[in-house]
Amino acid sequence: MVELRAIPETPELAALRCELRDFLATEITAGRIALRNNSWLRYDAAFSRRCGQRGYVGMRWPRRYGGQERSERERFVVAEEMLAAGAPVGAHWIADRQSGGQILRFGTERARTELLPRIAAGMCFFAIGMSEPDSGSDLASVTTRARKVEGGWRITGRKVWTTNAHNAHYLIALVRTSPPDPANRRAGLTQMIVDLTAPGIEISPIYNISGEREFNEILFEDCPVGDDMVLGEVGSGWACVVNELALERSGPDRYMSAFPLLAELFRAQISDTAMPPGTGSETGRLLAHLIALRSMSHSVAAMLDEGHAPETEAALVKDVGNAFEQAIPESGRRLFPLSPSLPPPEPLAEMLAQVTRDAPSFSLRGGTREVLRGIIARGLGLR
Amino acid sequence: MSDIADLLREQAARLFEREIGRSGRSDVGEAEIPTALWQAIDAAGLCDVMVPEHADGAGAGLPEALVLARLTGAHAAPVPLVETALARWIAQGHGLPIASGAASLAIAGPESAGGLAITGIPWGRAVGTVIGFVEGPEGWNILAVDPARAAIERAGNLAGEPRDTLRLDAGALADTVRAPLDPALLPAGPLALLALFRAAQMSGAMATALGMATRYASDRVQFGRPIGRFQAIQQMLAAMAGEAAASACATDAAGLAGPDNAEIMMAAAKARSSEAAGHVAAGAHQVLGAIGYTREHDLHRYTRRLWAWRDEAGNEAYWQSRLFRLVAQRGPDLWTALAPVSRDAGQE
Ligand SMILES: Cc1cc2nc3c(=O)[nH]c(=O)nc-3n(C[C@H](O)[C@H](O)[C@H](O)COP(=O)(O)OP(=O)(O)OC[C@H]3O[C@@H](n4cnc5c(N)ncnc54)[C@H](O)[C@@H]3O)c2cc1C
């Protein structure tokens, strides 16, 4: 059963917020970063490098792997501040959020020492290799397979929707290492770290509905992976991937994707003296949702710090958070009778256009709404 | 959560389970305070949780009192416990007299030469003192009203809970003791405080309605299997769980807010909870089918209260607008308005 409990923000966390605000203000004043909605998909390697130098990547990891041994709640604060500003954190986001944690927990010592310090330095980027053309929500049905060879494996198959694969150095792939077992569909899967510069890999773009190169298709043809790049026991990939998905789901990126639009709506609304009275409730509703979500997500971060594995709670935060993100452009168009348009006649119309087009992906990526609700239903004891 | 909160939760939960099972459930009119239940509550000291220790209370803070409020909602306790606890705390903190036994509180209409009317008083007919909040030119005043000096008109909310009107004539009003509201005690003002406690009660009632619907979905068999196996039912219950969790977290967070942030957080708690209440009540009735629509079934104890409470002390539209205005007062930058930090926080 789901029981999330709010917890207060400590003075240390508040001090960290101040530090982040100063850092981001400097970046913005210097014109070094472009601010966007959905900013955790925006690739900017130089910015990620600066984040790494300041210790904002891999914060929770042990110092010997380049981390800061800080808490999940501190990571939560950094994530919130970055996303509130619309900072382009896309290059390091996936490695910081999930791949690094996977390597720390399931990786070999060699993988840890070789990769984690580079990730924490903001110099090594990852992609997620789960989905395939015929395996979306039903992830256990993946058919990309790895064949055992001397000292390692050879991967053959195809992954799709791989966000930022064209900019990433590595991919964590979920592959079949033994033939499907009809009695246990989840057996025989393994996660492996694939070097995207290895031979036998072909990455081609898939353009999203805005025409942006957001994700990719990857073809593997006998692509080599060393034994020391396997995560966990061979055949235990399902347990690994479930852990990775839980890391993916409860953070501020699941309710802050459209925050810059909300902030712009707010700004426009309070400076528009012609706004009819009563329209405050439309935006006020979104503010109430955001305040509740911040408390929910913060409380999941605290559960992680206490060593719990809040799979149901993470699914719940993502489900509620995605619905909130998707409501922002809908409220925006009710408040301002402007047609969303590109290129920019004014920033609000442009943002509205961007977020309207991004919004369908919010409740698909990282597990669809229906799949998340299935997980919650399991947490309620119904499945 | 603190140890006091845990203790309180356990003690109160046990008491409600025992006593409401025994007396409260048969009391369908819900218009009188069930004597045995009330005596048990008073004997356990629950009405004094917020009163400071030096005045023989438990000295609990807002977070602990909200735990208690959530439990009254979770058990649909047909008693003015939240009202009595708040009234005693406010009376004590303002040096106002309060009769022993049940008490209540409400926002009063403006004072006039003819006297004063206070409407929507929870359990007004059954209490010894009503704490009334009157807004005057210099801010809020708090009155300790003796219902015996007033004319009472009985009314009820849609859950059947008493919501009465007291009318004081000029003479009774002149005799009523009053004190200016102390902002150190009620930084967000009276309405936001009442709203927060209703929000906490709603979060409790939502948890129970969700639990009832979930259990029913596991037990009720149609087409040869429990209806909870059908995905449509699962999705509905999962969405209800999200709404209930949002209400609970928003309420908790408001209890933890500092004085500068209190009204914003309380506004968010009531706005979010009132919105969630409608979804959870509707979902629970959908899952429980016809049996849940009967007077005999317990579900209505929770859903009717949800429908009543979401409109009391300001509905979501009111608090959404208010929240917008409060945040707007902090300036055009939304993020620093919502997540304010004091620059010397680190040096504390
Ligand atoms: C912007 C974006 C970025 C992405 N990035 C990555 C990435 O980097 N790496 C990666 O591996 N994947 C990525 N994905 C893929 C994502 O994980 C999948 O889209 C998602 O898991 C759903 O799979 P699908 O799209 O094949 O839809 P399907 O699984 O085919 O689902 C289609 C519809 O059917 C519903 N459905 C499916 N099964 C059920 C069921 N059992 N019960 C009820 N309804 C069901 C779904 O909810 C959905 O509404 C990304 C997707 C998007 C949109």
XYZ file of C-alpha atoms in Angstrom, chain A residues 1-15 17-19 21-22 80-81 84-85 255-256 259 262-267 269-270 278-297 299 316 319-320 369-374 376-377 380-383, chain B residues 1 9 67 70 207 210-211 213-215 217-218 228-229 231 233-239 241-243 245-250 252-253 256 264-265 267-269 271-272 275 279 316-321 323-324 327-329 331-346 348:
142
model
C 0.000 0.000 0.000
C 1.176 3.491 -0.785
C 2.048 5.784 2.086
C 4.029 8.881 1.208
C 4.904 11.229 4.060
C 6.090 14.790 3.608
C 9.321 15.789 5.303
C 10.770 19.247 5.921
C 13.583 20.752 3.865
C 16.667 21.157 6.034
C 18.866 24.304 6.151
C 21.610 22.340 4.368
C 19.284 21.666 1.456
C 18.261 25.323 1.370
C 21.922 26.321 1.220
C 19.488 25.591 -3.478
C 21.174 28.986 -3.071
C 24.409 27.587 -4.460
C 20.769 29.472 -8.117
C 24.036 31.390 -8.071
C 14.703 20.662 -9.277
C 16.835 23.773 -9.606
C 13.178 25.030 -12.944
C 15.748 27.107 -14.795
C 6.689 16.830 -13.238
C 9.027 19.678 -14.265
C 7.890 24.207 -15.807
C 4.176 27.457 -16.409
C 6.547 30.166 -15.163
C 6.013 32.142 -18.373
C 2.227 31.791 -18.107
C 2.435 33.020 -14.549
C 4.590 35.981 -15.493
C -0.763 36.575 -16.251
C 0.369 38.816 -13.425
C -11.360 34.732 -11.628
C -8.739 33.476 -14.068
C -6.321 33.069 -11.162
C -7.922 29.763 -10.286
C -6.777 28.125 -13.531
C -3.116 28.800 -12.753
C -3.712 28.400 -9.025
C -4.875 24.852 -9.696
C -1.581 24.062 -11.386
C 0.347 25.622 -8.505
C -1.514 23.453 -5.994
C -0.685 20.367 -8.058
C 2.964 21.343 -8.284
C 3.249 21.954 -4.546
C 1.741 18.526 -3.842
C 4.025 16.812 -6.365
C 7.162 18.416 -4.968
C 6.270 17.034 -1.588
C 5.542 13.577 -3.034
C 8.782 13.377 -4.987
C 9.326 12.047 0.110
C 2.635 6.928 -8.600
C 1.688 9.055 -13.173
C 0.430 12.062 -11.204
C 0.384 5.708 -17.998
C -1.399 2.373 -18.317
C 1.696 0.399 -17.359
C 2.362 2.665 -14.369
C -1.214 2.256 -13.176
C -0.773 -1.472 -13.475
C 0.225 0.889 -8.696
C -2.617 -1.635 -8.855
C -2.614 -2.067 -3.951
C -2.707 -5.863 -4.024
C -4.958 -6.248 -7.060
C -2.563 -8.196 -9.253
C 7.210 11.904 11.754
C -1.870 7.737 15.749
C -2.380 13.198 12.142
C -6.633 12.609 9.309
C -7.632 6.659 2.217
C -9.833 3.835 -1.498
C -9.209 0.953 0.901
C -12.971 0.036 -2.949
C -9.737 -1.945 -3.204
C -10.988 -4.622 -0.826
C -12.561 -5.200 -5.932
C -10.655 -8.195 -4.568
C -10.136 -6.192 -9.440
C -8.660 -8.405 -12.139
C -7.891 -3.600 -16.017
C -11.046 -1.320 -12.376
C -7.303 -1.440 -11.689
C -6.693 1.757 -13.628
C -9.479 3.529 -11.773
C -8.142 2.480 -8.379
C -4.588 3.441 -9.326
C -5.737 6.902 -10.375
C -4.452 6.247 -5.195
C -2.582 9.069 -6.934
C -5.227 11.602 -5.936
C -1.473 10.497 -2.089
C -1.365 14.024 -3.507
C -3.847 15.168 -0.883
C -1.957 13.465 1.936
C 1.416 14.892 0.893
C 0.098 18.406 0.329
C 1.568 17.021 5.515
C 3.735 19.585 3.783
C 5.558 21.531 8.210
C 0.496 29.317 0.574
C 0.950 25.730 1.676
C -4.100 26.989 0.311
C -2.402 24.345 -1.834
C -3.427 21.593 0.584
C -7.187 23.222 -3.214
C -5.517 19.896 -4.029
C -10.135 18.537 -6.126
C -12.402 12.018 -8.004
C -10.931 24.433 -4.587
C -11.836 27.350 -6.843
C -11.552 29.734 -3.900
C -8.194 28.390 -2.753
C -6.786 28.113 -6.261
C -7.435 31.822 -6.811
C -3.023 30.604 -3.960
C -2.412 32.345 -7.242
C 2.249 33.531 -4.976
C 1.847 36.514 -7.300
C 2.505 38.849 -4.373
C 6.858 38.757 -7.651
C 7.014 37.554 -11.235
C 9.576 34.781 -10.788
C 7.508 31.679 -10.130
C 10.255 29.366 -8.970
C 11.745 31.602 -6.279
C 8.191 32.388 -5.179
C 7.380 28.691 -4.780
C 10.719 27.531 -3.406
C 11.921 30.488 -1.358
C 15.221 30.153 0.465
C 16.681 32.470 2.984
C 20.186 33.437 1.956
C 21.622 32.789 5.410
C 19.948 29.382 5.755
C 23.338 27.718 5.515
C 22.085 28.734 10.883
